[in-house]
PDB file of C-alpha atoms in Angstrom:
ATOM      1  CA  UNK A 122     -12.048   6.893  98.300  1.00  0.00           C
ATOM      2  CA  UNK A 123     -10.722   3.351  98.521  1.00  0.00           C
ATOM      3  CA  UNK A 124      -9.948   3.354  94.802  1.00  0.00           C
ATOM      4  CA  UNK A 125      -7.537   6.283  95.178  1.00  0.00           C
ATOM      5  CA  UNK A 126      -4.125   5.124  94.032  1.00  0.00           C
ATOM      6  CA  UNK A 127      -5.382   1.551  93.630  1.00  0.00           C
ATOM      7  CA  UNK A 128      -3.235   1.106  90.516  1.00  0.00           C
ATOM      8  CA  UNK A 129      -0.209   1.397  92.798  1.00  0.00           C
ATOM      9  CA  UNK A 130      -1.291  -0.775  95.712  1.00  0.00           C
ATOM     10  CA  UNK A 131      -4.050  -3.107  94.502  1.00  0.00           C
ATOM     11  CA  UNK A 132      -2.866  -4.417  91.145  1.00  0.00           C
ATOM     12  CA  UNK A 133      -1.728  -7.606  92.885  1.00  0.00           C
ATOM     13  CA  UNK A 134      -3.302  -7.552  96.368  1.00  0.00           C
ATOM     14  CA  UNK A 135      -1.737  -9.710  99.059  1.00  0.00           C
ATOM     15  CA  UNK A 136      -3.685 -12.126 101.261  1.00  0.00           C
ATOM     16  CA  UNK A 137      -3.476  -9.672 104.155  1.00  0.00           C
ATOM     17  CA  UNK A 138      -4.905  -6.882 101.988  1.00  0.00           C
ATOM     18  CA  UNK A 139      -7.733  -9.136 100.830  1.00  0.00           C
ATOM     19  CA  UNK A 140      -8.695  -9.933 104.421  1.00  0.00           C
ATOM     20  CA  UNK A 141      -8.605  -6.278 105.430  1.00  0.00           C
ATOM     21  CA  UNK A 142     -10.758  -5.228 102.476  1.00  0.00           C
ATOM     22  CA  UNK A 143     -13.170  -8.080 103.182  1.00  0.00           C
ATOM     23  CA  UNK A 144     -13.601  -6.849 106.760  1.00  0.00           C
ATOM     24  CA  UNK A 145     -14.382  -3.364 105.408  1.00  0.00           C
ATOM     25  CA  UNK A 146     -16.943  -4.720 102.949  1.00  0.00           C
ATOM     26  CA  UNK A 147     -18.690  -7.137 105.334  1.00  0.00           C
ATOM     27  CA  UNK A 148     -20.757  -4.612 107.408  1.00  0.00           C
ATOM     28  CA  UNK A 149     -22.163  -3.104 104.229  1.00  0.00           C
ATOM     29  CA  UNK A 150     -23.122  -6.529 102.877  1.00  0.00           C
ATOM     30  CA  UNK A 151     -24.897  -7.372 106.135  1.00  0.00           C
ATOM     31  CA  UNK A 152     -26.757  -4.064 106.109  1.00  0.00           C
ATOM     32  CA  UNK A 153     -27.852  -4.450 102.481  1.00  0.00           C
ATOM     33  CA  UNK A 154     -28.947  -8.075 102.809  1.00  0.00           C
ATOM     34  CA  UNK A 155     -30.383  -7.996 106.328  1.00  0.00           C
ATOM     35  CA  UNK A 156     -28.828 -11.427 106.889  1.00  0.00           C
ATOM     36  CA  UNK A 157     -27.670 -12.905 110.192  1.00  0.00           C
ATOM     37  CA  UNK A 158     -24.330 -11.668 111.475  1.00  0.00           C
ATOM     38  CA  UNK A 159     -23.015 -15.234 111.327  1.00  0.00           C
ATOM     39  CA  UNK A 160     -23.560 -15.462 107.559  1.00  0.00           C
ATOM     40  CA  UNK A 161     -20.218 -15.997 105.763  1.00  0.00           C
ATOM     41  CA  UNK A 162     -18.947 -13.034 103.757  1.00  0.00           C
ATOM     42  CA  UNK A 163     -18.564 -15.166 100.618  1.00  0.00           C
ATOM     43  CA  UNK A 164     -22.218 -16.210 100.884  1.00  0.00           C
ATOM     44  CA  UNK A 165     -23.325 -12.583 101.229  1.00  0.00           C
ATOM     45  CA  UNK A 166     -21.319 -11.614  98.153  1.00  0.00           C
ATOM     46  CA  UNK A 167     -22.835 -14.452  96.132  1.00  0.00           C
ATOM     47  CA  UNK A 168     -26.419 -13.762  97.247  1.00  0.00           C
ATOM     48  CA  UNK A 169     -26.133 -10.043  96.488  1.00  0.00           C
ATOM     49  CA  UNK A 170     -24.076 -10.506  93.329  1.00  0.00           C
ATOM     50  CA  UNK A 171     -21.415  -8.139  94.645  1.00  0.00           C
ATOM     51  CA  UNK A 172     -17.818  -9.209  93.934  1.00  0.00           C
ATOM     52  CA  UNK A 173     -15.235  -9.111  96.728  1.00  0.00           C
ATOM     53  CA  UNK A 174     -13.925  -5.614  97.362  1.00  0.00           C
ATOM     54  CA  UNK A 175     -10.341  -6.528  96.527  1.00  0.00           C
ATOM     55  CA  UNK A 176     -11.473  -7.739  93.095  1.00  0.00           C
ATOM     56  CA  UNK A 177     -13.361  -4.528  92.419  1.00  0.00           C
ATOM     57  CA  UNK A 178     -10.313  -2.487  93.393  1.00  0.00           C
ATOM     58  CA  UNK A 179      -8.094  -4.728  91.287  1.00  0.00           C
ATOM     59  CA  UNK A 180     -10.450  -4.137  88.357  1.00  0.00           C
ATOM     60  CA  UNK A 181     -10.091  -0.366  88.818  1.00  0.00           C
ATOM     61  CA  UNK A 182      -6.319  -0.742  89.134  1.00  0.00           C
ATOM     62  CA  UNK A 183      -6.090  -2.727  85.910  1.00  0.00           C
ATOM     63  CA  UNK A 184      -8.252  -0.241  84.051  1.00  0.00           C
ATOM     64  CA  UNK A 185      -6.234   2.726  85.309  1.00  0.00           C
ATOM     65  CA  UNK A 186      -2.983   1.015  84.378  1.00  0.00           C
ATOM     66  CA  UNK A 187      -3.863   0.231  80.773  1.00  0.00           C
ATOM     67  CA  UNK A 188      -6.135   3.163  79.962  1.00  0.00           C
ATOM     68  CA  UNK A 189      -4.683   6.088  81.878  1.00  0.00           C
ATOM     69  CA  UNK A 190      -1.094   5.099  82.665  1.00  0.00           C
ATOM     70  CA  UNK A 191      -0.681   3.263  79.324  1.00  0.00           C
ATOM     71  CA  UNK A 192       0.961   0.278  80.998  1.00  0.00           C
ATOM     72  CA  UNK A 193       0.287  -3.109  79.318  1.00  0.00           C
ATOM     73  CA  UNK A 194      -1.376  -5.777  81.428  1.00  0.00           C
ATOM     74  CA  UNK A 195      -0.225  -9.366  81.687  1.00  0.00           C
ATOM     75  CA  UNK A 196      -1.221 -11.567  78.702  1.00  0.00           C
ATOM     76  CA  UNK A 197      -3.457 -13.821  80.820  1.00  0.00           C
ATOM     77  CA  UNK A 198      -5.603 -10.761  81.624  1.00  0.00           C
ATOM     78  CA  UNK A 199      -5.849  -9.313  78.108  1.00  0.00           C
ATOM     79  CA  UNK A 200      -3.850  -9.164  74.882  1.00  0.00           C
ATOM     80  CA  UNK A 201      -5.133  -5.643  74.218  1.00  0.00           C
ATOM     81  CA  UNK A 202      -2.340  -3.089  74.225  1.00  0.00           C
ATOM     82  CA  UNK A 203      -2.623   0.551  75.360  1.00  0.00           C
ATOM     83  CA  UNK A 204      -2.020   1.814  71.817  1.00  0.00           C
ATOM     84  CA  UNK A 205      -5.089  -0.141  70.654  1.00  0.00           C
ATOM     85  CA  UNK A 206      -7.385   2.002  72.811  1.00  0.00           C
ATOM     86  CA  UNK A 207      -9.025   5.283  71.907  1.00  0.00           C
ATOM     87  CA  UNK A 208      -7.776   8.059  74.159  1.00  0.00           C
ATOM     88  CA  UNK A 209      -9.391  11.322  75.133  1.00  0.00           C
ATOM     89  CA  UNK A 210      -7.821  14.390  73.591  1.00  0.00           C
ATOM     90  CA  UNK A 211      -7.301  17.435  75.789  1.00  0.00           C
ATOM     91  CA  UNK A 212      -6.982  21.156  75.220  1.00  0.00           C
ATOM     92  CA  UNK A 213      -7.776  22.981  72.002  1.00  0.00           C
ATOM     93  CA  UNK A 214      -7.249  21.293  68.642  1.00  0.00           C
ATOM     94  CA  UNK A 215      -6.458  24.693  67.096  1.00  0.00           C
ATOM     95  CA  UNK A 216      -5.974  28.246  68.284  1.00  0.00           C
ATOM     96  CA  UNK A 217      -9.158  29.563  69.982  1.00  0.00           C
ATOM     97  CA  UNK A 218      -9.389  32.362  67.424  1.00  0.00           C
ATOM     98  CA  UNK A 219      -9.809  29.859  64.593  1.00  0.00           C
ATOM     99  CA  UNK A 220     -13.320  28.643  63.975  1.00  0.00           C
ATOM    100  CA  UNK A 221     -15.499  27.264  61.191  1.00  0.00           C
ATOM    101  CA  UNK A 222     -17.504  29.506  58.885  1.00  0.00           C
ATOM    102  CA  UNK A 223     -21.100  30.064  60.074  1.00  0.00           C
ATOM    103  CA  UNK A 224     -22.513  28.341  56.990  1.00  0.00           C
ATOM    104  CA  UNK A 225     -20.271  25.276  57.192  1.00  0.00           C
ATOM    105  CA  UNK A 226     -22.361  23.484  59.794  1.00  0.00           C
ATOM    106  CA  UNK A 227     -26.139  23.189  59.679  1.00  0.00           C
ATOM    107  CA  UNK A 228     -28.476  21.301  61.977  1.00  0.00           C
ATOM    108  CA  UNK A 229     -31.482  22.030  59.798  1.00  0.00           C
ATOM    109  CA  UNK A 230     -32.598  19.269  57.474  1.00  0.00           C
ATOM    110  CA  UNK A 231     -30.214  19.416  54.501  1.00  0.00           C
ATOM    111  CA  UNK A 232     -32.800  18.032  52.078  1.00  0.00           C
ATOM    112  CA  UNK A 233     -33.073  21.446  50.383  1.00  0.00           C
ATOM    113  CA  UNK A 234     -29.439  21.352  49.276  1.00  0.00           C
ATOM    114  CA  UNK A 235     -29.659  17.995  47.542  1.00  0.00           C
ATOM    115  CA  UNK A 236     -31.380  19.305  44.410  1.00  0.00           C
ATOM    116  CA  UNK A 237     -28.716  21.892  43.640  1.00  0.00           C
ATOM    117  CA  UNK A 238     -26.927  20.606  40.556  1.00  0.00           C
ATOM    118  CA  UNK A 239     -23.700  22.504  41.167  1.00  0.00           C
ATOM    119  CA  UNK A 240     -23.151  21.002  44.604  1.00  0.00           C
ATOM    120  CA  UNK A 241     -21.517  17.636  45.159  1.00  0.00           C
ATOM    121  CA  UNK A 242     -23.687  15.808  47.677  1.00  0.00           C
ATOM    122  CA  UNK A 243     -22.022  13.256  49.930  1.00  0.00           C
ATOM    123  CA  UNK A 244     -24.037  11.015  52.234  1.00  0.00           C
ATOM    124  CA  UNK A 245     -22.489   9.234  55.202  1.00  0.00           C
ATOM    125  CA  UNK A 246     -23.710   6.620  57.634  1.00  0.00           C
ATOM    126  CA  UNK A 247     -22.544   4.144  60.243  1.00  0.00           C
ATOM    127  CA  UNK A 248     -24.217   0.916  61.242  1.00  0.00           C
ATOM    128  CA  UNK A 249     -23.921  -1.772  63.890  1.00  0.00           C
ATOM    129  CA  UNK A 250     -25.701  -5.101  63.501  1.00  0.00           C
ATOM    130  CA  UNK A 251     -25.292  -8.625  64.802  1.00  0.00           C
ATOM    131  CA  UNK A 252     -22.751  -9.111  62.005  1.00  0.00           C
ATOM    132  CA  UNK A 253     -20.475  -6.254  63.025  1.00  0.00           C
ATOM    133  CA  UNK A 254     -19.850  -2.538  62.550  1.00  0.00           C
ATOM    134  CA  UNK A 255     -19.736  -0.747  59.209  1.00  0.00           C
ATOM    135  CA  UNK A 256     -19.150   2.774  57.902  1.00  0.00           C
ATOM    136  CA  UNK A 257     -19.838   4.164  54.444  1.00  0.00           C
ATOM    137  CA  UNK A 258     -20.339   7.218  52.276  1.00  0.00           C
ATOM    138  CA  UNK A 259     -21.543   7.760  48.722  1.00  0.00           C
ATOM    139  CA  UNK A 260     -21.211  10.705  46.340  1.00  0.00           C
ATOM    140  CA  UNK A 261     -24.024  12.089  44.199  1.00  0.00           C
ATOM    141  CA  UNK A 262     -23.042  14.452  41.376  1.00  0.00           C
ATOM    142  CA  UNK A 263     -25.709  15.719  38.961  1.00  0.00           C
ATOM    143  CA  UNK A 264     -27.939  12.689  39.572  1.00  0.00           C
ATOM    144  CA  UNK A 265     -25.019  10.291  39.082  1.00  0.00           C
ATOM    145  CA  UNK A 266     -23.522   8.147  41.814  1.00  0.00           C
ATOM    146  CA  UNK A 267     -19.911   9.139  41.237  1.00  0.00           C
ATOM    147  CA  UNK A 268     -18.170   7.315  44.073  1.00  0.00           C
ATOM    148  CA  UNK A 269     -18.765   5.197  47.139  1.00  0.00           C
ATOM    149  CA  UNK A 270     -16.661   3.958  50.040  1.00  0.00           C
ATOM    150  CA  UNK A 271     -17.351   1.460  52.789  1.00  0.00           C
ATOM    151  CA  UNK A 272     -15.395  -0.425  55.426  1.00  0.00           C
ATOM    152  CA  UNK A 273     -15.866  -2.902  58.234  1.00  0.00           C
ATOM    153  CA  UNK A 274     -14.711  -1.734  61.651  1.00  0.00           C
ATOM    154  CA  UNK A 275     -13.842  -3.839  64.660  1.00  0.00           C
ATOM    155  CA  UNK A 276     -16.904  -5.533  66.139  1.00  0.00           C
ATOM    156  CA  UNK A 277     -16.196  -3.750  69.421  1.00  0.00           C
ATOM    157  CA  UNK A 278     -16.393  -0.279  67.881  1.00  0.00           C
ATOM    158  CA  UNK A 279     -19.494   1.809  68.542  1.00  0.00           C
ATOM    159  CA  UNK A 280     -22.039   3.279  66.131  1.00  0.00           C
ATOM    160  CA  UNK A 281     -20.784   6.753  67.055  1.00  0.00           C
ATOM    161  CA  UNK A 282     -17.270   5.735  66.028  1.00  0.00           C
ATOM    162  CA  UNK A 283     -18.650   4.354  62.764  1.00  0.00           C
ATOM    163  CA  UNK A 284     -20.494   7.616  62.076  1.00  0.00           C
ATOM    164  CA  UNK A 285     -17.358   9.661  62.755  1.00  0.00           C
ATOM    165  CA  UNK A 286     -15.233   7.336  60.622  1.00  0.00           C
ATOM    166  CA  UNK A 287     -17.609   7.721  57.677  1.00  0.00           C
ATOM    167  CA  UNK A 288     -17.634  11.505  58.094  1.00  0.00           C
ATOM    168  CA  UNK A 289     -13.845  11.600  58.382  1.00  0.00           C
ATOM    169  CA  UNK A 290     -13.363   9.636  55.172  1.00  0.00           C
ATOM    170  CA  UNK A 291     -15.967  11.818  53.455  1.00  0.00           C
ATOM    171  CA  UNK A 292     -14.238  15.092  54.352  1.00  0.00           C
ATOM    172  CA  UNK A 293     -10.900  13.647  53.222  1.00  0.00           C
ATOM    173  CA  UNK A 294     -12.501  12.758  49.883  1.00  0.00           C
ATOM    174  CA  UNK A 295     -14.099  16.209  49.574  1.00  0.00           C
ATOM    175  CA  UNK A 296     -10.841  17.974  50.451  1.00  0.00           C
ATOM    176  CA  UNK A 297      -9.140  16.347  47.454  1.00  0.00           C
ATOM    177  CA  UNK A 298     -11.732  17.596  44.981  1.00  0.00           C
ATOM    178  CA  UNK A 299     -10.951  20.652  42.788  1.00  0.00           C
ATOM    179  CA  UNK A 300     -11.192  23.930  44.687  1.00  0.00           C
ATOM    180  CA  UNK A 301     -14.080  25.233  42.593  1.00  0.00           C
ATOM    181  CA  UNK A 302     -16.337  22.377  43.738  1.00  0.00           C
ATOM    182  CA  UNK A 303     -18.599  22.955  46.726  1.00  0.00           C
ATOM    183  CA  UNK A 304     -19.315  19.792  48.677  1.00  0.00           C
ATOM    184  CA  UNK A 305     -22.225  19.275  51.013  1.00  0.00           C
ATOM    185  CA  UNK A 306     -21.905  16.303  53.338  1.00  0.00           C
ATOM    186  CA  UNK A 307     -25.204  14.986  54.682  1.00  0.00           C
ATOM    187  CA  UNK A 308     -25.045  13.230  58.048  1.00  0.00           C
ATOM    188  CA  UNK A 309     -27.999  11.718  59.899  1.00  0.00           C
ATOM    189  CA  UNK A 310     -26.224  11.706  63.271  1.00  0.00           C
ATOM    190  CA  UNK A 311     -26.324  15.018  65.133  1.00  0.00           C
ATOM    191  CA  UNK A 312     -23.811  13.917  67.773  1.00  0.00           C
ATOM    192  CA  UNK A 313     -21.067  13.361  65.206  1.00  0.00           C
ATOM    193  CA  UNK A 314     -21.711  16.784  63.645  1.00  0.00           C
ATOM    194  CA  UNK A 315     -21.592  18.471  67.048  1.00  0.00           C
ATOM    195  CA  UNK A 316     -18.343  16.719  67.965  1.00  0.00           C
ATOM    196  CA  UNK A 317     -16.731  17.540  64.617  1.00  0.00           C
ATOM    197  CA  UNK A 318     -17.632  21.225  64.815  1.00  0.00           C
ATOM    198  CA  UNK A 319     -16.197  21.599  68.321  1.00  0.00           C
ATOM    199  CA  UNK A 320     -12.525  22.559  68.478  1.00  0.00           C
ATOM    200  CA  UNK A 321     -12.364  21.264  72.058  1.00  0.00           C
ATOM    201  CA  UNK A 322     -13.850  17.859  71.317  1.00  0.00           C
ATOM    202  CA  UNK A 323     -12.165  15.059  73.256  1.00  0.00           C
ATOM    203  CA  UNK A 324     -12.502  12.698  70.294  1.00  0.00           C
ATOM    204  CA  UNK A 325      -9.395  12.447  68.100  1.00  0.00           C
ATOM    205  CA  UNK A 326     -11.330  11.620  64.925  1.00  0.00           C
ATOM    206  CA  UNK A 327     -13.656  14.574  65.477  1.00  0.00           C
ATOM    207  CA  UNK A 328     -10.622  16.835  65.860  1.00  0.00           C
ATOM    208  CA  UNK A 329      -9.193  15.607  62.567  1.00  0.00           C
ATOM    209  CA  UNK A 330     -12.500  16.378  60.867  1.00  0.00           C
ATOM    210  CA  UNK A 331     -12.548  19.857  62.416  1.00  0.00           C
ATOM    211  CA  UNK A 332      -9.062  20.643  61.106  1.00  0.00           C
ATOM    212  CA  UNK A 333      -9.958  19.517  57.574  1.00  0.00           C
ATOM    213  CA  UNK A 334     -13.148  21.596  57.615  1.00  0.00           C
ATOM    214  CA  UNK A 335     -11.218  24.576  58.944  1.00  0.00           C
ATOM    215  CA  UNK A 336      -8.781  24.476  56.030  1.00  0.00           C
ATOM    216  CA  UNK A 337     -11.527  23.746  53.477  1.00  0.00           C
ATOM    217  CA  UNK A 338     -14.389  26.243  53.948  1.00  0.00           C
ATOM    218  CA  UNK A 339     -16.013  25.026  50.703  1.00  0.00           C
ATOM    219  CA  UNK A 340     -16.935  21.785  52.497  1.00  0.00           C
ATOM    220  CA  UNK A 341     -20.229  22.025  54.336  1.00  0.00           C
ATOM    221  CA  UNK A 342     -21.791  19.537  56.731  1.00  0.00           C
ATOM    222  CA  UNK A 343     -25.524  19.388  57.285  1.00  0.00           C
ATOM    223  CA  UNK A 344     -27.868  17.136  59.182  1.00  0.00           C
ATOM    224  CA  UNK A 345     -30.397  15.101  57.248  1.00  0.00           C
ATOM    225  CA  UNK A 346     -33.301  13.224  58.755  1.00  0.00           C
ATOM    226  CA  UNK A 347     -32.705   9.473  58.820  1.00  0.00           C
ATOM    227  CA  UNK A 348     -35.118   6.957  57.319  1.00  0.00           C
ATOM    228  CA  UNK A 349     -37.241   9.697  55.777  1.00  0.00           C
ATOM    229  CA  UNK A 350     -37.092   8.492  52.180  1.00  0.00           C
ATOM    230  CA  UNK A 351     -33.950  10.430  51.272  1.00  0.00           C
ATOM    231  CA  UNK A 352     -32.368   8.467  48.427  1.00  0.00           C
ATOM    232  CA  UNK A 353     -28.801   9.359  49.406  1.00  0.00           C
ATOM    233  CA  UNK A 354     -29.285   8.558  53.065  1.00  0.00           C
ATOM    234  CA  UNK A 355     -30.919   5.246  52.166  1.00  0.00           C
ATOM    235  CA  UNK A 356     -28.016   4.323  49.904  1.00  0.00           C
ATOM    236  CA  UNK A 357     -25.395   5.203  52.533  1.00  0.00           C
ATOM    237  CA  UNK A 358     -27.356   3.275  55.150  1.00  0.00           C
ATOM    238  CA  UNK A 359     -27.457   0.186  52.941  1.00  0.00           C
ATOM    239  CA  UNK A 360     -23.753   0.469  52.150  1.00  0.00           C
ATOM    240  CA  UNK A 361     -22.937   0.672  55.860  1.00  0.00           C
ATOM    241  CA  UNK A 362     -25.117  -2.351  56.626  1.00  0.00           C
ATOM    242  CA  UNK A 363     -23.501  -4.345  53.812  1.00  0.00           C
ATOM    243  CA  UNK A 364     -20.073  -3.344  55.118  1.00  0.00           C
ATOM    244  CA  UNK A 365     -20.806  -5.013  58.470  1.00  0.00           C
ATOM    245  CA  UNK A 366     -20.495  -8.321  56.621  1.00  0.00           C
ATOM    246  CA  UNK A 367     -18.538  -7.749  53.430  1.00  0.00           C
ATOM    247  CA  UNK A 368     -16.622  -4.501  53.955  1.00  0.00           C
ATOM    248  CA  UNK A 369     -12.860  -4.192  53.807  1.00  0.00           C
ATOM    249  CA  UNK A 370     -11.305  -4.277  57.300  1.00  0.00           C
ATOM    250  CA  UNK A 371     -10.627  -0.811  58.696  1.00  0.00           C
ATOM    251  CA  UNK A 372      -8.035  -0.696  61.467  1.00  0.00           C
ATOM    252  CA  UNK A 373      -7.602   3.061  61.938  1.00  0.00           C
ATOM    253  CA  UNK A 374     -10.457   3.402  64.437  1.00  0.00           C
ATOM    254  CA  UNK A 375      -9.261   2.374  67.877  1.00  0.00           C
ATOM    255  CA  UNK A 376     -11.184   0.445  70.503  1.00  0.00           C
ATOM    256  CA  UNK A 377     -13.492   2.508  72.729  1.00  0.00           C
ATOM    257  CA  UNK A 378     -13.227   2.912  76.483  1.00  0.00           C
ATOM    258  CA  UNK A 379     -16.324   0.749  77.211  1.00  0.00           C
ATOM    259  CA  UNK A 380     -14.643  -2.159  75.407  1.00  0.00           C
ATOM    260  CA  UNK A 381     -11.692  -2.443  77.772  1.00  0.00           C
ATOM    261  CA  UNK A 382     -13.913  -1.812  80.796  1.00  0.00           C
ATOM    262  CA  UNK A 383     -16.258  -4.590  79.743  1.00  0.00           C
ATOM    263  CA  UNK A 384     -13.376  -6.948  79.022  1.00  0.00           C
ATOM    264  CA  UNK A 385     -11.748  -6.339  82.418  1.00  0.00           C
ATOM    265  CA  UNK A 386     -15.083  -6.654  84.209  1.00  0.00           C
ATOM    266  CA  UNK A 387     -15.694  -9.978  82.480  1.00  0.00           C
ATOM    267  CA  UNK A 388     -12.241 -11.121  83.558  1.00  0.00           C
ATOM    268  CA  UNK A 389     -12.991 -10.087  87.143  1.00  0.00           C
ATOM    269  CA  UNK A 390     -16.222 -12.105  87.191  1.00  0.00           C
ATOM    270  CA  UNK A 391     -14.438 -15.135  85.735  1.00  0.00           C
ATOM    271  CA  UNK A 392     -11.809 -14.965  88.473  1.00  0.00           C
ATOM    272  CA  UNK A 393     -14.525 -14.590  91.107  1.00  0.00           C
ATOM    273  CA  UNK A 394     -16.380 -17.662  89.863  1.00  0.00           C
ATOM    274  CA  UNK A 395     -13.300 -19.903  89.798  1.00  0.00           C
TER     275      UNK A 395
END
């Protein structure tokens, strides 16, 4: 309850506010630690590893300001701008009556579709290693690798974002193919397929994928088991891993919510320790 409206009253707490919040926090620290009542509050916070209450509220205020209210923070806190952050989408991406064809999405192993010569098979993958984050897709047409794409995302992006980015680029590629071509996109990440087939997904990239699939019923998306010897999946996986080091920078995928939370929490701990 204390965090309610903290972005309005605790962004820059006064000395009086800090003392009041410290007096609220102190009984809880004593109860948790079982220490003597004469133990200083600062010592209790250090022993328990619990930051001062005013700093925790200031952290929440900063996060609310930049992420929800879209108000930039001071440069000494972070250079990240609100428009750099991935936001949750709300409502329906299309009219509720519009939905994908029943055969467009499949959660059964798509291995059976790979041998069909008249289908263009596209394999996507995302990867995150110690070198960074990469996304890639490759196109198999009549046993020929016809095209491939890969990119390096921001190191703070998640694997899920990389998977969605690869799928998004793949559906864009498939949508530009001649209308008589049926494309089957093989994805080894169920979560990205589920998000992309949901018209109420809160992810902006997933919504873009949904709209492209909706207007291109010849594009199908199916799940394929990862690391099961599938030649296309192995190739996409390797491309994504290579992209973490040598891929072209990709700036269209915004920074995730955990990134800014982690950055602000780190800043809070730095201020506490100084």
